[in-house]
Amino acid sequence: MAKTEVFDSDPTHMARAAELKKELQKLVNSIVGNEDYRTETIDQANDTLRALKDLKLRGRKRSPLSIEVPNRQQESVSSPAPPTCPEEFKCPLSKELMRDPVILCTGQTYDRPFINKWLETGNRTCPLTQQVLSHTNLTPNHLIREMISHWCKNQGLELPDPIHHTNVEGITSSDRDRFLSLLEKLSSALPEQQEAAKELRRLTKRTPSFRALFGESDNAIPQLLSPLSGNKSGSSVHPELQEDVITTLLNLSIHDNNKKLVAETPMVIPLLMEALRAATTATRANAAATLFTLSALDCNKVLIVKSGALKPLLDLLEEGNPLAMKDVASAIFNLCLVHENRARAVKDGAVRVILKKIMEGVLVNELLAILAMLCSHQGAIIDMEEQGGVPCLLQIMRESSCERSKENCIAILHTICFYDRSKWKEVKDEEGSYGTISKLAKDGTSRAKRKANSILERFNRAVNLTHTA
């Protein structure tokens, strides 16, 4: 016989519980699906969770008696079916209850061991959204973890312990000898170099433990790069050899413990810059991807820009090679997150190149995000005006269906207008003809609404002053 408490059949309590659950799900979806979520939303979710718990406890206190309900399943040989896990508690990769939920930089939540496996195999995109990752750092999702804990207790289940995956390398002495032998071959004749580079590329892609081996020796990365750096005769590097070496460097950079070591190896960034300028398409794309991966660390961001890597990245962006564009844009975005790098980007002509690509309809969302950051620098605003940026921004705000793009446009426009009052006429004409600013003030994102309302308030003040005069 199974026991069902009176609470469970009380229509008032059931309706209130359903209402709380619906609100909780809405709050959780807002947190998990939005990287700009507010701390107030977390507090609201916690309050809702506590209210749901209190409602459950009050129902139990009001009902000291319980009703015996026949349970035919219990009378049969088979055991009762386990409770169905809520979808929001399942990892999108494993489709199972998460043990150690973590947040990716895109705002999506995954179970740590499964997203780690995804990243370790060389993926640099979010499995759900397919966005290119600005970094691979994982943040514990304490709210979801607490909610899973409450759910397990309410279901009478034992809360699963997180599976802590340490980087157990599992390298045998034979593997280590093979690794050292391949590094030695890189100092041999061209055929042996090609064979060794291709094998190291394969091993570092498929076996994460081989990436870690490069961190054990100060000389391993210089040995890897020796076929490229040792070319003193002036003859060009063999293109396949260069591609294999640069791609191996990319594979190494995915391993978090290697990022600092790789970037600080003196010949790495100059060779990546050289590959950006004069290599095959695949090599150039992988060189850009390597800089993007290395730029996950703030100290590397500064080092990469000081080395002069922004200019060749911008040149490759302007060239518009479709294979490399995503990684190039992601690398530039990452590098410009550091405020001091923005002046260098502006000096290197970033505004002109980015606006040109936006006007061509290339990576509009991604490039607008970079432009919004650069506009904190006065030189970027001047460049925007010279390149005819205002009409372009107004057109995107008017025609785009992407809320994030419109948000970045109005943020840039807000900065331009408050810097140069001569641009107010263009904005006022746009508002008069299409009501573009008013629409954003009403229906845009929270940030877009703030910027749009600020512009409209400025309009109103100007009108009032005119009437007063």
C-alpha positions in Angstrom: 0.0 0.0 0.0 1.3 3.5 -0.8 0.7 6.5 1.3 -0.7 9.7 -0.1 -0.9 12.8 2.2 -4.0 14.9 2.3 -1.8 17.9 1.2 -1.3 16.3 -2.2 -5.1 16.3 -3.0 -5.9 19.7 -1.5 -6.9 21.8 -4.6 -5.8 25.1 -3.0 -2.4 23.9 -2.1 -2.0 22.1 -5.5 -2.9 25.3 -7.4 -0.4 27.4 -5.3 2.3 24.8 -5.7 1.7 24.7 -9.5 1.9 28.5 -9.6 5.2 28.5 -7.6 6.7 25.8 -9.8 5.8 27.8 -13.0 7.4 30.9 -11.6 10.5 29.0 -10.5 10.9 27.5 -13.9 10.6 30.9 -15.5 13.3 32.3 -13.2 15.7 29.4 -13.8 15.3 29.6 -17.5 16.1 33.4 -17.3 19.3 32.6 -15.3 20.5 29.7 -17.4 19.7 31.2 -20.8 21.0 34.7 -20.2 24.6 35.5 -19.5 23.6 39.0 -18.3 21.2 37.7 -15.6 20.9 39.8 -12.5 21.6 38.8 -8.9 18.1 39.8 -8.1 16.8 37.0 -10.3 18.8 34.5 -8.3 17.4 35.9 -5.1 13.8 35.7 -6.5 14.5 32.0 -7.5 15.7 31.2 -4.0 12.7 33.0 -2.4 10.3 31.0 -4.7 12.1 27.8 -3.9 11.8 28.5 -0.1 8.1 29.3 -0.6 7.5 26.0 -2.3 9.3 24.2 0.5 7.3 26.0 3.2 4.0 25.2 1.4 5.0 21.5 1.3 5.9 21.5 5.0 2.7 23.3 6.0 0.6 20.7 4.2 2.4 18.0 6.1 1.8 19.7 9.5 -1.9 20.2 8.7 -2.3 16.5 7.8 -0.9 14.2 10.6 -3.0 11.4 9.2 -2.4 9.8 5.9 -4.7 7.9 3.7 -3.9 4.4 2.5 -4.2 4.1 -1.2 -4.0 0.7 -2.9 -0.9 0.4 -5.1 -1.2 -2.4 -7.6 2.4 -1.8 -8.7 3.6 -2.5 -5.2 1.7 -5.8 -5.1 3.4 -6.9 -8.3 7.0 -8.4 -8.4 8.4 -5.3 -10.2 9.5 -2.3 -8.2 7.9 1.2 -8.6 9.1 3.3 -11.5 11.6 6.0 -10.5 10.4 9.6 -10.5 10.8 11.5 -13.8 13.7 14.0 -13.6 12.7 17.6 -14.6 14.2 18.6 -17.9 16.0 21.6 -16.5 17.9 19.3 -14.2 19.2 17.2 -17.0 22.5 17.8 -18.8 21.9 18.7 -22.5 24.8 16.3 -23.4 24.1 13.3 -21.2 20.3 13.7 -20.9 20.8 12.6 -17.3 20.4 14.3 -13.9 23.4 16.7 -13.4 25.8 15.9 -10.6 28.0 18.9 -10.9 26.2 21.6 -12.9 28.5 24.3 -14.4 27.9 27.3 -16.5 29.7 27.8 -19.8 30.5 31.4 -20.9 27.5 31.3 -23.2 25.2 31.0 -20.1 24.2 27.4 -20.8 24.5 24.9 -18.0 26.0 21.4 -18.4 27.2 18.6 -16.2 30.9 19.1 -15.6 32.3 15.8 -16.8 30.4 15.9 -20.0 31.2 19.5 -21.0 34.8 18.8 -20.0 34.9 15.8 -22.4 33.3 18.1 -25.1 36.1 20.7 -24.6 38.9 18.2 -24.3 38.1 16.8 -27.8 38.9 20.2 -29.3 35.5 21.7 -29.6 35.4 25.5 -29.1 31.6 26.1 -29.5 28.7 25.8 -27.1 26.9 22.5 -27.9 23.4 24.0 -27.6 23.8 27.5 -29.2 26.8 26.8 -31.4 28.3 30.1 -30.3 32.1 30.4 -30.4 33.4 30.3 -26.9 35.2 33.4 -25.7 36.9 31.2 -23.0 36.5 27.7 -21.6 36.3 28.6 -17.9 33.5 26.8 -16.1 31.5 28.4 -13.3 29.6 26.3 -10.7 25.9 26.8 -11.0 25.1 26.8 -7.3 21.4 27.6 -7.8 20.7 24.6 -10.0 22.8 22.4 -7.7 20.6 23.5 -4.7 17.4 23.0 -6.7 18.5 19.5 -7.7 19.4 18.8 -4.0 15.9 19.9 -2.9 14.3 17.8 -5.7 16.2 14.7 -4.7 15.3 15.1 -1.0 11.6 15.6 -1.9 11.7 12.4 -4.0 13.4 10.4 -1.3 16.5 10.1 -3.5 20.1 10.3 -2.4 21.8 13.4 -3.8 24.5 12.2 -6.2 27.9 13.4 -5.4 29.8 15.5 -8.0 32.2 13.5 -10.1 35.4 15.3 -9.8 37.5 14.6 -12.9 41.1 15.2 -12.2 43.5 15.3 -15.1 44.8 11.8 -14.7 47.2 11.6 -17.6 47.4 7.8 -17.9 50.7 8.2 -19.9 52.8 5.1 -20.0 56.6 5.1 -20.3 56.2 3.8 -23.8 54.0 6.9 -24.6 56.5 9.2 -23.1 59.3 7.6 -25.1 57.2 7.9 -28.3 56.6 11.6 -27.5 60.3 12.4 -27.0 61.2 10.5 -30.2 58.7 12.6 -32.2 60.2 15.8 -30.8 63.7 14.7 -31.8 62.5 13.9 -35.4 61.5 17.5 -35.7 65.2 18.4 -35.9 65.8 15.9 -38.7 65.4 16.1 -42.5 62.1 17.3 -44.0 60.4 13.9 -44.5 61.0 13.0 -40.8 59.8 16.4 -39.7 56.6 16.0 -41.7 55.9 12.6 -40.3 56.6 13.7 -36.7 54.5 16.9 -37.0 51.5 15.0 -38.5 51.7 12.4 -35.7 51.9 15.0 -33.0 48.9 16.8 -34.5 46.9 13.6 -34.4 47.9 12.6 -30.9 47.3 16.1 -29.4 43.8 16.2 -31.0 42.6 12.8 -29.9 44.5 12.3 -26.6 44.3 15.1 -24.1 47.1 13.5 -22.0 49.6 14.2 -24.8 48.8 17.9 -24.6 49.8 17.8 -21.0 53.2 16.3 -21.8 54.2 19.5 -23.5 53.9 21.2 -20.1 56.4 18.9 -18.5 59.4 20.2 -20.3 60.5 23.8 -20.9 62.0 22.8 -24.2 59.1 20.8 -25.7 57.3 23.7 -27.4 60.5 25.2 -28.8 61.3 21.8 -30.2 57.8 21.6 -31.8 58.4 25.0 -33.4 61.9 24.3 -34.5 61.0 23.4 -38.2 59.4 26.9 -38.5 61.8 29.0 -36.4 65.0 27.3 -37.7 64.4 28.3 -41.3 67.4 30.6 -41.8 68.0 30.1 -45.5 65.2 32.4 -46.5 63.3 29.6 -48.3 59.6 29.2 -47.6 58.4 26.7 -45.0 56.7 23.6 -46.4 53.0 24.5 -46.2 51.8 21.1 -44.9 54.5 21.0 -42.2 53.6 24.6 -41.2 49.9 23.6 -41.0 50.6 20.5 -38.8 52.8 22.5 -36.4 50.4 25.4 -36.0 47.5 23.0 -35.6 49.4 21.1 -32.9 50.0 24.4 -31.2 46.2 25.0 -31.3 45.6 21.6 -29.7 48.1 22.3 -26.9 46.4 25.7 -26.2 43.1 24.0 -25.5 44.6 22.5 -22.4 44.1 25.2 -19.7 47.3 24.5 -17.9 49.2 25.1 -21.2 47.8 28.5 -22.1 50.3 30.7 -20.2 53.2 28.5 -21.1 52.4 28.5 -24.8 51.9 32.3 -24.9 55.0 33.1 -23.0 57.3 30.9 -25.2 59.1 33.7 -27.1 58.7 32.4 -30.6 55.0 31.4 -30.4 53.2 34.7 -31.1 55.7 35.9 -33.8 55.2 32.5 -35.6 51.5 32.8 -35.3 51.6 36.3 -36.7 53.7 35.0 -39.6 51.1 32.3 -40.2 48.3 34.8 -40.2 50.0 36.7 -43.0 51.4 34.2 -45.4 50.2 30.7 -44.8 47.6 28.5 -46.4 43.9 29.2 -45.6 43.7 26.3 -43.1 46.9 27.4 -41.3 45.8 31.0 -41.1 42.4 29.9 -39.6 44.1 27.7 -37.1 46.6 30.5 -36.2 43.7 32.8 -35.5 42.0 30.0 -33.5 45.2 29.6 -31.4 45.3 33.3 -30.6 41.6 33.2 -29.6 42.2 30.2 -27.3 45.3 31.7 -25.7 43.4 35.0 -25.1 41.2 33.3 -22.5 43.8 34.5 -20.0 43.9 38.2 -19.3 47.7 38.2 -19.0 47.9 36.6 -22.5 45.5 39.3 -23.9 48.0 42.0 -23.0 51.0 40.0 -24.2 49.4 39.2 -27.6 48.5 42.8 -28.3 51.8 44.1 -27.2 53.4 41.7 -29.6 51.5 43.3 -32.5 49.1 40.5 -33.3 46.0 42.7 -33.7 47.1 44.2 -37.1 47.4 40.8 -38.9 44.1 39.7 -37.3 42.4 42.8 -38.7 44.0 42.3 -42.1 42.7 38.7 -42.2 39.3 39.9 -41.1 39.3 42.5 -43.9 40.3 39.8 -46.4 37.1 38.0 -45.5 38.2 34.4 -45.7 35.1 32.5 -44.6 37.0 29.7 -42.9 38.9 32.0 -40.6 36.3 34.8 -40.0 34.7 33.4 -36.9 37.9 32.7 -35.1 39.4 36.0 -36.1 36.4 38.0 -34.8 36.3 35.9 -31.6 40.1 36.6 -31.0 39.7 40.4 -31.6 36.7 40.4 -29.2 38.6 38.6 -26.5 41.6 40.9 -26.9 39.5 44.0 -26.7 38.0 43.0 -23.4 41.1 44.5 -21.8 40.6 48.2 -21.8 44.2 49.1 -22.6 44.1 47.0 -25.8 41.3 49.1 -27.3 43.6 52.1 -28.1 45.9 49.8 -30.0 42.9 48.3 -31.9 41.7 51.8 -32.9 45.2 52.8 -33.9 45.5 49.7 -36.1 42.3 50.6 -38.0 39.8 48.3 -36.3 36.8 50.6 -36.7 37.2 51.0 -40.5 37.6 47.3 -41.0 34.8 46.3 -38.7 32.3 48.9 -40.2 33.2 47.7 -43.7 32.4 44.1 -42.8 29.2 45.1 -41.0 28.1 47.0 -44.1 28.8 43.9 -46.2 26.5 41.9 -43.8 29.4 39.8 -42.5 29.3 38.6 -38.8 27.1 41.6 -38.0 26.2 40.5 -34.4 29.8 39.6 -33.4 31.4 42.7 -35.0 28.8 45.1 -33.4 29.8 43.7 -30.0 33.4 44.6 -30.7 32.5 48.0 -32.0 30.4 48.7 -28.8 33.5 48.0 -26.7 35.8 50.2 -28.9 33.5 53.2 -28.6 34.7 53.7 -25.0 37.8 55.1 -26.8 37.4 58.6 -28.2 39.4 57.8 -31.3 36.8 55.1 -32.2 34.0 57.6 -32.2 35.9 59.9 -34.5 36.6 57.0 -36.9 32.9 56.0 -36.7 31.8 59.4 -37.8 34.4 59.6 -40.6 33.4 56.2 -41.9 29.6 57.0 -42.0 28.8 54.8 -39.1 25.6 56.5 -37.9 23.4 55.7 -40.9 24.6 52.1 -40.8 23.7 51.8 -37.1 20.2 53.4 -37.7 19.5 51.0 -40.6 20.4 47.9 -38.5 18.2 49.2 -35.6 15.4 49.6 -38.1 15.7 46.4 -40.0 17.4 43.8 -37.8 15.5 41.1 -35.9 18.4 40.5 -33.5 17.8 42.2 -30.1 21.5 42.0 -29.2 22.5 43.7 -32.4 20.0 46.5 -31.8 21.1 46.9 -28.2 24.8 47.3 -29.3 23.7 49.8 -32.1 21.8 52.0 -29.7 24.6 51.9 -27.1 27.2 53.0 -29.8 24.8 55.7 -31.1 24.2 56.9 -27.5 28.0 57.4 -27.1 28.4 59.1 -30.5 25.5 61.5 -29.9 26.7 62.6 -26.5 30.2 63.1 -27.8 29.2 65.0 -31.0 26.0 67.1 -30.9 26.1 67.5 -34.7 24.8 63.9 -35.0 21.6 64.7 -33.2 19.9 65.8 -36.5 20.4 62.4 -38.1 19.0 60.6 -35.1 16.0 63.0 -34.8 15.2 62.6 -38.5 15.3 58.8 -38.1 13.0 59.1 -35.1 10.6 61.4 -37.0 10.4 59.1 -40.0 10.4 55.7 -38.4 10.1 56.0 -34.6 13.1 53.7 -34.3 14.3 55.0 -31.0 10.9 55.0 -29.4 10.3 51.4 -30.5 13.6 50.3 -28.8 12.6 52.3 -25.7 9.4 50.3 -25.5 10.4 46.8 -26.8 14.2 46.5 -26.5 16.4 44.7 -24.0 16.8 46.4 -20.6 20.1 48.0 -21.7 18.6 49.1 -25.0 15.7 50.7 -23.2 18.0 52.7 -21.0 20.0 54.0 -23.8 17.0 54.8 -26.0 15.2 56.6 -23.2 18.3 58.6 -22.5 18.4 59.8 -26.1 14.6 60.6 -26.1 14.9 62.5 -22.8 17.6 64.6 -24.5 15.3 65.3 -27.4 12.5 66.4 -25.1 14.8 68.7 -23.1 16.0 70.3 -26.4 12.3 70.8 -27.5 11.3 72.3 -24.2 14.3 74.7 -24.3 13.3 75.8 -27.9 9.7 76.4 -26.8 10.9 78.4 -23.8 13.1 80.5 -25.9 
